[in-house]
Amino acid sequence: MPRGKASIPLDLPRPPGLSDDTRSKQECIAEAIRDAILNRLLAGDTALPSTRTLAERWRVARGTVEGAFDRLCSEGYIVRTRGSGTRVSAVVPDTYLASSEQAQRAPVHERKDTVVASRERPYPAAENAAQAGVPFIARLADPDLLRMRSWRKHAGIGLTRATPADLSSTLPQGDGQLREQIAEYLRKFRGIPCGADDVFITTGIRNSIDLIARAVLRPGNAVLIEDPGYSSAQRIFELAGAATIDIPVDREGIETAALPRRSDVAAAYVTPAHQSPLGVTMSVSRRLELLEWASQSHAWIIEDDYDGEFSYQAAPLPALKSLDVHDRVVYCGSFNKTLFSGLRVGFMVLPAELRVPVATIWRVTGRSVAVAEQLALASFISSGDFAKHLRASRHAYLQRRNSVLQQLARYGNDRYAISGEHAGFHFMLWLANGVDDRAFVARAAQAGVALQPLSAFTRKAVLSSGVVVGYTALTIAQALHAGKTLGHLLAHTGDCDDA
């Protein structure tokens, strides 16, 4: 074999589905290689052949294979190094492979349920100014992007189709039509193998977290949370009587090496798609290590996918739940983040073991999600209008993000750094060395710009100074104006500090 050329591992057969018009060739290739890695057919550090070689062998365009490689690279399965080719980077634990063989689960309708017997408040401006049009606290879905004529149409369709039983006796876990639509969407777009029986409708992610906390936590339990992280989740766990244990976060997500193996730890709360607030995406190796920890510790993982649908470099990454062969992950999502914050409809995908206890709690606490909104959402999703709305929103949010970044590049005099801008509703703006983030936030407020300092999200972690920049619920004009103001503040920060 010529030097420097990688053979095709295991002769990598042509991926199935390349002739299927319902799926893109790029998606089929990425899925085939991803499955080969997870099934250990491609071990860690295995060299992959060039995209040209695979394209010729599989009779597809080289750009198609390039796109699949780029996606796998962004997901953390492979790494591409100039001059060294492409290699497998994900490390798959032995226990994951063993669990995969056991996880050829029965259809959802055949499963049997079993019953299982705050330190620092957020920066004050956050709760008062978290509304559309306020730069840069507005980490919200823009309600102006929703076509109200379309929403009113689906609200009417939902009520027209509703029976008296639908309006008076909705199941505790929510309307069956909506749960089926959500399950189909999650299977297709988030890689989660679930059915309607796995889905529970809630008023939002915080409501989901609260229900899970009530269902799984007992006196003396502890919950692992990211540091820095979402302070509202911490307070919910503490209100449920649990202690919280801070786990550091680095550029690959929560540091799994720091996960304690203690009998009192009942759960871990994570934001793997776009960590709140750092914006990093949890690597595949870390995801598998976290799942292995949960299985061995018999602990639950609460996956908060608050803005996972909004990826600006590739298709949204598969959810952590999609790798959950141990059935230890509770997946939490929300239409309040994809449509508008006042909708108050969220959902979670529950492991089979938790369905009965959560349903029992939900019956007692009131089943507060309105039926009309659920019926409207079911019609909205089934028609394809929800998918269209997400595509339009991604494009709009990308333009707004780019507008802010362009203004910072033009006026910021390179006195900052950016991270986490590849997805979601916000990015991290890192300040120059020696700049106090709270003092910077105070100066920004005087200039009419609302920001949150990173220090408001940390508990024990010691990080560089930074601020969280939300941009999704701004108009382009607001993004440009506020971005220019913020750029000027960054350019003159050193001058102010030296004065």
Tab-separated table of C-alpha atoms in Angstrom:
chain	number	residue	atom	x	y	z
A	1	MET	CA	0.000	0.000	0.000
A	2	PRO	CA	1.456	3.454	-0.854
A	3	ARG	CA	2.768	5.380	2.095
A	4	GLY	CA	0.315	7.827	3.659
A	5	LYS	CA	-2.757	6.206	2.137
A	6	ALA	CA	-5.388	4.779	4.492
A	7	SER	CA	-7.089	1.579	3.484
A	8	ILE	CA	-10.847	1.439	3.681
A	9	PRO	CA	-11.495	-0.005	7.166
A	10	LEU	CA	-13.394	-3.287	6.969
A	11	ASP	CA	-13.966	-2.370	3.325
A	12	LEU	CA	-16.707	0.046	4.561
A	13	PRO	CA	-19.631	-1.131	2.426
A	14	ARG	CA	-21.774	1.337	0.540
A	15	PRO	CA	-24.115	2.887	3.151
A	16	PRO	CA	-27.713	1.711	2.878
A	17	GLY	CA	-30.279	4.300	1.897
A	18	LEU	CA	-28.196	6.193	-0.667
A	19	SER	CA	-30.918	5.555	-3.238
A	20	ASP	CA	-33.722	6.511	-0.821
A	21	ASP	CA	-35.285	9.782	-1.956
A	22	THR	CA	-36.615	10.500	1.556
A	23	ARG	CA	-33.134	11.007	3.052
A	24	SER	CA	-30.094	12.948	1.893
A	25	LYS	CA	-26.994	11.014	0.816
A	26	GLN	CA	-24.956	13.082	3.285
A	27	GLU	CA	-27.214	11.968	6.140
A	28	CYS	CA	-26.959	8.286	5.113
A	29	ILE	CA	-23.153	8.397	4.958
A	30	ALA	CA	-22.836	10.198	8.302
A	31	GLU	CA	-25.194	7.720	9.968
A	32	ALA	CA	-23.347	4.689	8.555
A	33	ILE	CA	-19.954	5.892	9.803
A	34	ARG	CA	-21.428	7.006	13.141
A	35	ASP	CA	-22.960	3.560	13.666
A	36	ALA	CA	-19.672	1.876	12.735
A	37	ILE	CA	-17.897	3.932	15.404
A	38	LEU	CA	-20.502	3.303	18.098
A	39	ASN	CA	-20.497	-0.433	17.335
A	40	ARG	CA	-16.684	-0.492	17.572
A	41	LEU	CA	-16.270	-1.548	13.950
A	42	LEU	CA	-14.113	1.564	13.712
A	43	ALA	CA	-11.979	1.805	16.828
A	44	GLY	CA	-10.617	5.005	18.333
A	45	ASP	CA	-7.724	6.532	16.352
A	46	THR	CA	-8.569	4.484	13.241
A	47	ALA	CA	-7.530	6.322	10.094
A	48	LEU	CA	-10.347	6.885	7.614
A	49	PRO	CA	-9.795	6.969	3.863
A	50	SER	CA	-9.928	10.248	2.000
A	51	THR	CA	-13.225	11.743	0.931
A	52	ARG	CA	-12.121	11.320	-2.694
A	53	THR	CA	-11.562	7.569	-2.161
A	54	LEU	CA	-14.936	7.073	-0.490
A	55	ALA	CA	-16.735	9.195	-3.085
A	56	GLU	CA	-15.312	7.096	-5.908
A	57	ARG	CA	-16.102	3.825	-4.173
A	58	TRP	CA	-19.655	4.778	-3.184
A	59	ARG	CA	-20.375	6.601	-6.459
A	60	VAL	CA	-21.395	9.890	-4.873
A	61	ALA	CA	-20.112	13.441	-5.188
A	62	ARG	CA	-17.006	14.203	-3.143
A	63	GLY	CA	-18.793	17.218	-1.659
A	64	THR	CA	-21.426	14.877	-0.229
A	65	VAL	CA	-18.790	12.889	1.658
A	66	GLU	CA	-17.095	16.142	2.728
A	67	GLY	CA	-20.387	17.317	4.202
A	68	ALA	CA	-20.834	14.039	6.084
A	69	PHE	CA	-17.270	14.257	7.441
A	70	ASP	CA	-17.807	17.861	8.534
A	71	ARG	CA	-20.951	16.847	10.382
A	72	LEU	CA	-19.236	13.935	12.138
A	73	CYS	CA	-16.354	16.227	13.027
A	74	SER	CA	-18.720	18.789	14.573
A	75	GLU	CA	-20.378	15.977	16.560
A	76	GLY	CA	-17.001	14.836	17.893
A	77	TYR	CA	-16.853	11.409	16.223
A	78	ILE	CA	-13.868	12.158	13.996
A	79	VAL	CA	-11.070	14.693	13.823
A	80	ARG	CA	-9.557	16.144	10.656
A	81	THR	CA	-5.964	17.342	10.742
A	82	ARG	CA	-4.253	19.033	7.811
A	83	GLY	CA	-1.481	16.792	6.543
A	84	SER	CA	-2.527	13.857	8.731
A	85	GLY	CA	-5.918	12.932	7.311
A	86	THR	CA	-9.055	11.960	9.203
A	87	ARG	CA	-9.163	9.704	12.248
A	88	VAL	CA	-11.801	8.395	14.646
A	89	SER	CA	-11.722	10.465	17.845
A	90	ALA	CA	-14.647	9.071	19.860
A	91	VAL	CA	-13.803	6.458	22.487
A	92	VAL	CA	-16.647	3.970	23.045
A	93	PRO	CA	-16.724	2.201	26.450
A	94	ASP	CA	-17.124	-1.584	26.508
A	95	THR	CA	-20.292	-1.254	28.564
A	96	TYR	CA	-21.910	0.887	25.865
A	97	LEU	CA	-21.425	-1.839	23.282
A	98	ALA	CA	-22.809	-4.486	25.645
A	99	SER	CA	-25.831	-2.316	26.414
A	100	SER	CA	-26.392	-1.682	22.716
A	101	GLU	CA	-26.843	-5.402	22.158
A	102	GLN	CA	-29.430	-5.511	24.954
A	103	ALA	CA	-31.173	-2.368	23.767
A	104	GLN	CA	-33.071	-3.820	20.836
A	105	ARG	CA	-36.109	-2.655	22.731
A	106	ALA	CA	-39.616	-3.904	22.295
A	107	PRO	CA	-42.008	-1.458	20.636
A	108	VAL	CA	-43.101	1.286	22.962
A	109	HIS	CA	-46.609	-0.079	23.363
A	110	GLU	CA	-45.183	-3.411	24.626
A	111	ARG	CA	-43.037	-1.948	27.422
A	112	LYS	CA	-44.103	-2.416	31.014
A	113	ASP	CA	-43.988	0.401	33.498
A	114	THR	CA	-42.409	-0.059	36.910
A	115	VAL	CA	-42.827	2.229	39.911
A	116	VAL	CA	-39.800	3.518	41.759
A	117	ALA	CA	-40.446	3.530	45.254
A	118	SER	CA	-29.653	28.926	45.883
A	119	ARG	CA	-26.296	30.390	46.592
A	120	GLU	CA	-26.144	33.391	44.243
A	121	ARG	CA	-29.075	34.829	42.363
A	122	PRO	CA	-28.777	35.667	38.672
A	123	TYR	CA	-27.732	39.164	37.749
A	124	PRO	CA	-30.774	41.376	38.513
A	125	ALA	CA	-31.111	42.686	34.981
A	126	ALA	CA	-31.713	39.176	33.661
A	127	GLU	CA	-35.216	38.600	34.980
A	128	ASN	CA	-36.420	42.168	34.536
A	129	ALA	CA	-35.183	42.692	30.980
A	130	ALA	CA	-35.625	39.231	29.436
A	131	GLN	CA	-38.004	40.336	26.716
A	132	ALA	CA	-37.930	40.722	22.965
A	133	GLY	CA	-36.076	43.774	21.710
A	134	VAL	CA	-33.783	44.227	24.731
A	135	PRO	CA	-30.114	43.851	23.746
A	136	PHE	CA	-28.430	41.624	24.784
A	137	ILE	CA	-30.574	39.869	27.393
A	138	ALA	CA	-33.079	38.727	24.768
A	139	ARG	CA	-32.238	35.001	24.646
A	140	LEU	CA	-35.747	34.216	23.457
A	141	ALA	CA	-37.607	33.046	20.389
A	142	ASP	CA	-38.733	36.072	18.398
A	143	PRO	CA	-42.563	36.049	18.435
A	144	ASP	CA	-42.627	38.228	15.309
A	145	LEU	CA	-41.295	35.301	13.276
A	146	LEU	CA	-44.447	33.280	13.899
A	147	ARG	CA	-47.042	33.845	11.168
A	148	MET	CA	-50.095	34.601	13.261
A	149	ARG	CA	-52.486	33.857	10.402
A	150	SER	CA	-51.072	30.337	10.242
A	151	TRP	CA	-51.197	29.907	14.031
A	152	ARG	CA	-54.827	31.076	14.170
A	153	LYS	CA	-55.679	28.641	11.376
A	154	HIS	CA	-54.229	25.695	13.287
A	155	ALA	CA	-55.879	26.811	16.509
A	156	GLY	CA	-59.202	26.688	14.675
A	157	ILE	CA	-58.445	23.304	13.110
A	158	GLY	CA	-57.515	21.863	16.489
A	159	LEU	CA	-60.738	22.995	18.140
A	160	THR	CA	-62.853	21.936	15.160
A	161	ARG	CA	-61.488	18.409	15.333
A	162	ALA	CA	-61.744	18.217	19.123
A	163	THR	CA	-64.326	15.947	20.673
A	164	PRO	CA	-66.017	16.668	24.017
A	165	ALA	CA	-63.738	13.998	25.509
A	166	ASP	CA	-60.661	15.845	24.195
A	167	LEU	CA	-61.809	19.037	25.883
A	168	SER	CA	-62.716	17.504	29.217
A	169	SER	CA	-60.554	14.482	29.977
A	170	THR	CA	-57.075	14.866	28.550
A	171	LEU	CA	-54.666	12.255	29.863
A	172	PRO	CA	-52.225	13.417	32.563
A	173	GLN	CA	-49.305	13.156	30.133
A	174	GLY	CA	-51.046	15.348	27.556
A	175	ASP	CA	-53.040	15.129	24.343
A	176	GLY	CA	-52.308	11.930	22.428
A	177	GLN	CA	-52.221	13.644	19.015
A	178	LEU	CA	-49.612	16.141	20.171
A	179	ARG	CA	-47.502	13.496	21.869
A	180	GLU	CA	-47.481	11.405	18.688
A	181	GLN	CA	-46.417	14.409	16.611
A	182	ILE	CA	-43.650	15.257	19.071
A	183	ALA	CA	-42.413	11.658	19.093
A	184	GLU	CA	-42.326	11.556	15.287
A	185	TYR	CA	-40.433	14.858	15.167
A	186	LEU	CA	-37.883	13.664	17.759
A	187	ARG	CA	-37.325	10.381	15.932
A	188	LYS	CA	-36.751	12.147	12.637
A	189	PHE	CA	-34.832	15.265	13.620
A	190	ARG	CA	-33.233	14.595	17.014
A	191	GLY	CA	-32.428	10.896	16.651
A	192	ILE	CA	-34.458	9.856	19.713
A	193	PRO	CA	-36.164	6.436	19.434
A	194	CYS	CA	-39.387	7.173	21.269
A	195	GLY	CA	-43.141	6.793	20.983
A	196	ALA	CA	-46.120	8.781	22.169
A	197	ASP	CA	-46.229	6.874	25.463
A	198	ASP	CA	-42.746	8.152	26.325
A	199	VAL	CA	-43.714	11.825	25.884
A	200	PHE	CA	-45.206	13.977	28.665
A	201	ILE	CA	-46.518	17.491	28.023
A	202	THR	CA	-45.476	20.170	30.526
A	203	THR	CA	-45.547	23.962	30.703
A	204	GLY	CA	-41.850	24.209	29.897
A	205	ILE	CA	-38.410	22.957	30.829
A	206	ARG	CA	-38.492	24.271	34.404
A	207	ASN	CA	-41.808	22.484	34.944
A	208	SER	CA	-40.230	19.304	33.561
A	209	ILE	CA	-37.240	19.623	35.879
A	210	ASP	CA	-39.544	20.187	38.850
A	211	LEU	CA	-41.621	17.073	38.066
A	212	ILE	CA	-38.498	14.935	37.695
A	213	ALA	CA	-37.059	16.314	40.934
A	214	ARG	CA	-40.260	15.402	42.788
A	215	ALA	CA	-40.288	11.932	41.231
A	216	VAL	CA	-36.693	10.817	41.767
A	217	LEU	CA	-35.237	12.795	44.682
A	218	ARG	CA	-35.414	11.599	48.263
A	219	PRO	CA	-34.150	13.207	51.504
A	220	GLY	CA	-30.364	13.116	51.518
A	221	ASN	CA	-30.014	12.911	47.729
A	222	ALA	CA	-27.643	15.088	45.712
A	223	VAL	CA	-27.794	16.338	42.114
A	224	LEU	CA	-24.776	17.145	39.932
A	225	ILE	CA	-25.014	20.441	38.068
A	226	GLU	CA	-22.741	22.252	35.634
A	227	ASP	CA	-20.564	25.089	36.928
A	228	PRO	CA	-21.099	27.600	35.422
A	229	GLY	CA	-24.685	26.671	34.776
A	230	TYR	CA	-28.397	27.420	34.830
A	231	SER	CA	-29.171	28.793	38.281
A	232	SER	CA	-32.950	28.201	38.058
A	233	ALA	CA	-32.362	24.456	37.792
A	234	GLN	CA	-30.143	24.594	40.870
A	235	ARG	CA	-32.871	26.345	42.860
A	236	ILE	CA	-35.495	23.805	41.747
A	237	PHE	CA	-33.357	20.924	43.014
A	238	GLU	CA	-32.690	22.702	46.289
A	239	LEU	CA	-36.412	23.409	46.755
A	240	ALA	CA	-36.962	19.666	46.334
A	241	GLY	CA	-34.629	19.134	49.288
A	242	ALA	CA	-31.552	17.946	47.388
A	243	ALA	CA	-27.993	19.127	47.788
A	244	THR	CA	-26.291	20.276	44.585
A	245	ILE	CA	-22.723	19.392	43.638
A	246	ASP	CA	-20.890	21.635	41.188
A	247	ILE	CA	-19.050	19.916	38.310
A	248	PRO	CA	-16.676	22.006	36.158
A	249	VAL	CA	-17.231	22.576	32.448
A	250	ASP	CA	-14.491	22.870	29.829
A	251	ARG	CA	-14.438	23.095	26.043
A	252	GLU	CA	-15.847	19.539	25.719
A	253	GLY	CA	-18.717	20.066	28.164
A	254	ILE	CA	-19.137	18.773	31.696
A	255	GLU	CA	-15.893	17.215	32.995
A	256	THR	CA	-16.860	13.581	33.314
A	257	ALA	CA	-13.611	12.746	35.113
A	258	ALA	CA	-14.950	14.806	38.037
A	259	LEU	CA	-18.241	12.895	38.321
A	260	PRO	CA	-18.409	11.373	41.824
A	261	ARG	CA	-19.458	7.764	42.254
A	262	ARG	CA	-21.543	8.131	45.410
A	263	SER	CA	-24.700	6.360	46.428
A	264	ASP	CA	-26.404	9.630	47.406
A	265	VAL	CA	-26.114	11.147	43.896
A	266	ALA	CA	-29.496	10.616	42.243
A	267	ALA	CA	-29.157	12.688	39.069
A	268	ALA	CA	-27.029	14.925	36.877
A	269	TYR	CA	-28.408	17.978	35.075
A	270	VAL	CA	-26.688	18.934	31.784
A	271	THR	CA	-27.125	21.168	28.736
A	272	PRO	CA	-25.104	19.149	26.189
A	273	ALA	CA	-26.143	20.725	22.870
A	274	HIS	CA	-25.199	24.332	23.736
A	275	GLN	CA	-24.031	24.556	27.324
A	276	SER	CA	-25.656	27.310	29.344
A	277	PRO	CA	-23.950	29.758	29.455
A	278	LEU	CA	-20.577	28.836	27.833
A	279	GLY	CA	-22.152	27.598	24.597
A	280	VAL	CA	-19.852	24.587	24.168
A	281	THR	CA	-21.157	21.312	22.733
A	282	MET	CA	-20.496	18.166	24.746
A	283	SER	CA	-18.194	15.827	22.831
A	284	VAL	CA	-19.294	12.322	21.920
A	285	SER	CA	-16.672	10.742	24.191
A	286	ARG	CA	-17.931	12.806	27.135
A	287	ARG	CA	-21.532	11.879	26.296
A	288	LEU	CA	-20.709	8.185	26.353
A	289	GLU	CA	-18.747	8.544	29.596
A	290	LEU	CA	-21.681	10.374	31.202
A	291	LEU	CA	-24.106	7.657	30.091
A	292	GLU	CA	-21.806	4.975	31.456
A	293	TRP	CA	-21.568	6.831	34.774
A	294	ALA	CA	-25.369	7.037	35.015
A	295	SER	CA	-25.761	3.340	34.305
A	296	GLN	CA	-23.142	2.267	36.838
A	297	SER	CA	-24.390	4.716	39.484
A	298	HIS	CA	-28.083	3.981	38.783
A	299	ALA	CA	-28.536	7.733	38.482
A	300	TRP	CA	-30.673	9.793	36.102
A	301	ILE	CA	-29.477	12.339	33.558
A	302	ILE	CA	-31.698	15.349	32.910
A	303	GLU	CA	-30.939	16.662	29.413
A	304	ASP	CA	-32.025	20.283	28.960
A	305	ASP	CA	-32.177	20.852	25.191
A	306	TYR	CA	-33.322	24.452	25.462
A	307	ASP	CA	-32.017	25.662	22.072
A	308	GLY	CA	-30.734	22.491	20.426
A	309	GLU	CA	-32.790	23.027	17.247
A	310	PHE	CA	-30.738	26.079	16.309
A	311	SER	CA	-27.403	25.056	14.819
A	312	TYR	CA	-25.878	27.433	12.280
A	313	GLN	CA	-23.000	25.338	10.893
A	314	ALA	CA	-24.781	22.022	10.275
A	315	ALA	CA	-27.979	20.167	11.044
A	316	PRO	CA	-28.839	20.039	14.757
A	317	LEU	CA	-26.705	17.461	16.554
A	318	PRO	CA	-28.401	14.264	17.737
A	319	ALA	CA	-29.555	14.575	21.320
A	320	LEU	CA	-27.761	12.880	24.208
A	321	LYS	CA	-30.962	10.838	24.590
A	322	SER	CA	-30.341	9.324	21.141
A	323	LEU	CA	-27.344	7.432	22.607
A	324	ASP	CA	-29.206	6.348	25.743
A	325	VAL	CA	-29.091	2.557	25.495
A	326	HIS	CA	-29.360	2.322	29.303
A	327	ASP	CA	-32.659	4.301	29.410
A	328	ARG	CA	-31.296	6.708	32.042
A	329	VAL	CA	-31.876	10.061	30.274
A	330	VAL	CA	-34.854	12.380	30.677
A	331	TYR	CA	-34.969	14.617	27.604
A	332	CYS	CA	-36.540	18.072	28.126
A	333	GLY	CA	-37.625	20.375	25.309
A	334	SER	CA	-39.893	23.391	24.955
A	335	PHE	CA	-42.038	25.096	22.332
A	336	ASN	CA	-41.608	28.255	24.404
A	337	LYS	CA	-38.093	28.374	22.918
A	338	THR	CA	-39.017	27.504	19.351
A	339	LEU	CA	-42.271	29.474	18.934
A	340	PHE	CA	-42.882	32.119	21.616
A	341	SER	CA	-42.225	32.295	25.343
A	342	GLY	CA	-45.856	32.959	26.316
A	343	LEU	CA	-47.077	29.680	24.819
A	344	ARG	CA	-46.176	27.709	27.990
A	345	VAL	CA	-46.020	24.263	26.388
A	346	GLY	CA	-43.008	22.024	26.827
A	347	PHE	CA	-42.400	18.299	26.844
A	348	MET	CA	-40.125	15.578	28.135
A	349	VAL	CA	-39.229	12.077	27.026
A	350	LEU	CA	-39.275	9.785	30.053
A	351	PRO	CA	-37.522	6.468	30.686
A	352	ALA	CA	-40.086	3.705	31.157
A	353	GLU	CA	-39.232	3.433	34.857
A	354	LEU	CA	-40.340	7.002	35.530
A	355	ARG	CA	-43.611	7.191	33.622
A	356	VAL	CA	-45.908	6.011	36.420
A	357	PRO	CA	-44.391	8.114	39.243
A	358	VAL	CA	-44.363	11.255	37.094
A	359	ALA	CA	-47.946	10.667	35.933
A	360	THR	CA	-49.011	10.254	39.567
A	361	ILE	CA	-47.411	13.570	40.535
A	362	TRP	CA	-48.900	15.292	37.484
A	363	ARG	CA	-52.403	14.173	38.455
A	364	VAL	CA	-51.972	15.562	41.949
A	365	THR	CA	-50.462	18.889	40.890
A	366	GLY	CA	-53.098	19.839	38.352
A	367	ARG	CA	-52.289	19.044	34.700
A	368	SER	CA	-52.033	22.758	33.951
A	369	VAL	CA	-51.323	22.697	30.180
A	370	ALA	CA	-54.307	24.089	28.271
A	371	VAL	CA	-55.968	21.674	25.838
A	372	ALA	CA	-56.564	24.269	23.092
A	373	GLU	CA	-52.867	25.061	22.761
A	374	GLN	CA	-52.022	21.355	22.612
A	375	LEU	CA	-54.530	20.748	19.820
A	376	ALA	CA	-53.246	23.770	17.889
A	377	LEU	CA	-49.666	22.536	18.210
A	378	ALA	CA	-50.589	19.048	17.020
A	379	SER	CA	-52.105	20.529	13.857
A	380	PHE	CA	-49.200	22.971	13.438
A	381	ILE	CA	-46.602	20.190	13.549
A	382	SER	CA	-48.476	17.636	11.434
A	383	SER	CA	-49.002	20.167	8.629
A	384	GLY	CA	-45.256	20.776	8.241
A	385	ASP	CA	-45.600	24.422	9.287
A	386	PHE	CA	-43.527	23.830	12.425
A	387	ALA	CA	-40.569	22.558	10.387
A	388	LYS	CA	-40.928	25.547	8.045
A	389	HIS	CA	-40.975	27.889	11.038
A	390	LEU	CA	-37.776	26.363	12.422
A	391	ARG	CA	-35.988	26.764	9.089
A	392	ALA	CA	-37.063	30.402	8.819
A	393	SER	CA	-36.081	31.071	12.443
A	394	ARG	CA	-32.614	29.553	11.992
A	395	HIS	CA	-32.015	31.797	9.005
A	396	ALA	CA	-33.254	34.908	10.844
A	397	TYR	CA	-31.226	34.186	13.980
A	398	LEU	CA	-28.115	33.534	11.900
A	399	GLN	CA	-28.487	36.946	10.256
A	400	ARG	CA	-28.894	38.642	13.639
A	401	ARG	CA	-25.911	36.838	15.100
A	402	ASN	CA	-23.820	37.810	12.081
A	403	SER	CA	-24.922	41.433	12.398
A	404	VAL	CA	-23.694	41.589	15.989
A	405	LEU	CA	-20.421	39.832	15.168
A	406	GLN	CA	-19.784	42.150	12.206
A	407	GLN	CA	-20.249	45.222	14.388
A	408	LEU	CA	-17.940	43.840	17.076
A	409	ALA	CA	-15.293	43.086	14.445
A	410	ARG	CA	-15.630	46.581	13.019
A	411	TYR	CA	-15.643	48.597	16.248
A	412	GLY	CA	-14.236	46.318	18.964
A	413	ASN	CA	-10.569	46.847	18.122
A	414	ASP	CA	-9.875	43.095	18.640
A	415	ARG	CA	-10.115	43.509	22.415
A	416	TYR	CA	-12.312	40.471	22.935
A	417	ALA	CA	-12.793	36.811	21.975
A	418	ILE	CA	-15.928	34.884	20.967
A	419	SER	CA	-17.051	31.311	21.647
A	420	GLY	CA	-20.297	29.339	21.469
A	421	GLU	CA	-21.503	31.265	18.438
A	422	HIS	CA	-22.104	28.125	16.339
A	423	ALA	CA	-25.583	27.498	17.763
A	424	GLY	CA	-28.368	28.636	20.031
A	425	PHE	CA	-29.660	31.976	21.235
A	426	HIS	CA	-26.425	33.451	22.605
A	427	PHE	CA	-22.644	33.425	22.492
A	428	MET	CA	-19.930	34.140	25.033
A	429	LEU	CA	-18.009	37.403	24.732
A	430	TRP	CA	-14.678	37.084	26.543
A	431	LEU	CA	-13.221	40.345	27.823
A	432	ALA	CA	-9.604	41.433	27.822
A	433	ASN	CA	-7.373	40.320	30.689
A	434	GLY	CA	-7.867	42.349	33.828
A	435	VAL	CA	-11.365	43.582	32.925
A	436	ASP	CA	-13.983	42.942	35.630
A	437	ASP	CA	-17.151	41.616	33.996
A	438	ARG	CA	-19.536	43.196	36.513
A	439	ALA	CA	-17.932	46.600	36.106
A	440	PHE	CA	-18.151	46.188	32.326
A	441	VAL	CA	-21.841	45.260	32.595
A	442	ALA	CA	-22.464	48.384	34.662
A	443	ARG	CA	-20.810	50.587	32.008
A	444	ALA	CA	-22.811	48.840	29.287
A	445	ALA	CA	-26.048	49.535	31.180
A	446	GLN	CA	-25.194	53.248	31.228
A	447	ALA	CA	-24.827	53.044	27.453
A	448	GLY	CA	-28.239	51.377	27.102
A	449	VAL	CA	-27.028	47.792	26.623
A	450	ALA	CA	-28.138	45.062	29.063
A	451	LEU	CA	-25.701	42.186	29.600
A	452	GLN	CA	-25.179	39.371	32.085
A	453	PRO	CA	-21.710	38.749	33.512
A	454	LEU	CA	-20.360	35.224	33.419
A	455	SER	CA	-19.575	35.509	37.117
A	456	ALA	CA	-23.344	35.516	37.802
A	457	PHE	CA	-23.508	31.920	36.506
A	458	THR	CA	-20.507	30.537	38.398
A	459	ARG	CA	-20.362	29.126	41.906
A	460	LYS	CA	-16.939	27.598	42.465
A	461	ALA	CA	-15.503	27.801	38.966
A	462	VAL	CA	-12.804	30.405	38.351
A	463	LEU	CA	-12.984	31.560	34.727
A	464	SER	CA	-11.860	34.483	32.626
A	465	SER	CA	-14.103	37.537	32.573
A	466	GLY	CA	-16.910	37.388	30.069
A	467	VAL	CA	-20.488	38.378	29.308
A	468	VAL	CA	-23.386	36.522	27.714
A	469	VAL	CA	-24.671	38.067	24.473
A	470	GLY	CA	-28.217	37.110	23.407
A	471	TYR	CA	-29.351	38.198	19.949
A	472	THR	CA	-32.324	36.146	18.715
A	473	ALA	CA	-35.200	38.426	19.744
A	474	LEU	CA	-33.670	41.549	18.199
A	475	THR	CA	-34.383	43.127	14.861
A	476	ILE	CA	-31.456	43.542	12.484
A	477	ALA	CA	-31.504	47.284	13.211
A	478	GLN	CA	-31.364	46.646	16.964
A	479	ALA	CA	-28.572	44.111	16.499
A	480	LEU	CA	-26.534	46.546	14.414
A	481	HIS	CA	-27.052	49.512	16.739
A	482	ALA	CA	-26.425	47.621	19.956
A	483	GLY	CA	-23.513	45.745	18.384
A	484	LYS	CA	-21.877	49.029	17.461
A	485	THR	CA	-22.379	50.355	21.004
A	486	LEU	CA	-20.926	47.187	22.478
A	487	GLY	CA	-17.990	47.336	20.078
A	488	HIS	CA	-17.157	50.896	21.169
A	489	LEU	CA	-17.341	49.825	24.818
A	490	LEU	CA	-14.894	46.989	24.152
A	491	ALA	CA	-12.514	49.229	22.223
A	492	HIS	CA	-12.325	51.751	25.071
A	493	THR	CA	-12.492	49.380	28.041
A	494	GLY	CA	-8.757	49.553	28.681
A	495	ASP	CA	-8.829	53.354	28.505
A	496	CYS	CA	-11.590	53.466	31.141
A	497	ASP	CA	-9.748	51.059	33.417
A	498	ASP	CA	-6.480	52.981	33.129
A	499	ALA	CA	-8.094	56.339	33.881
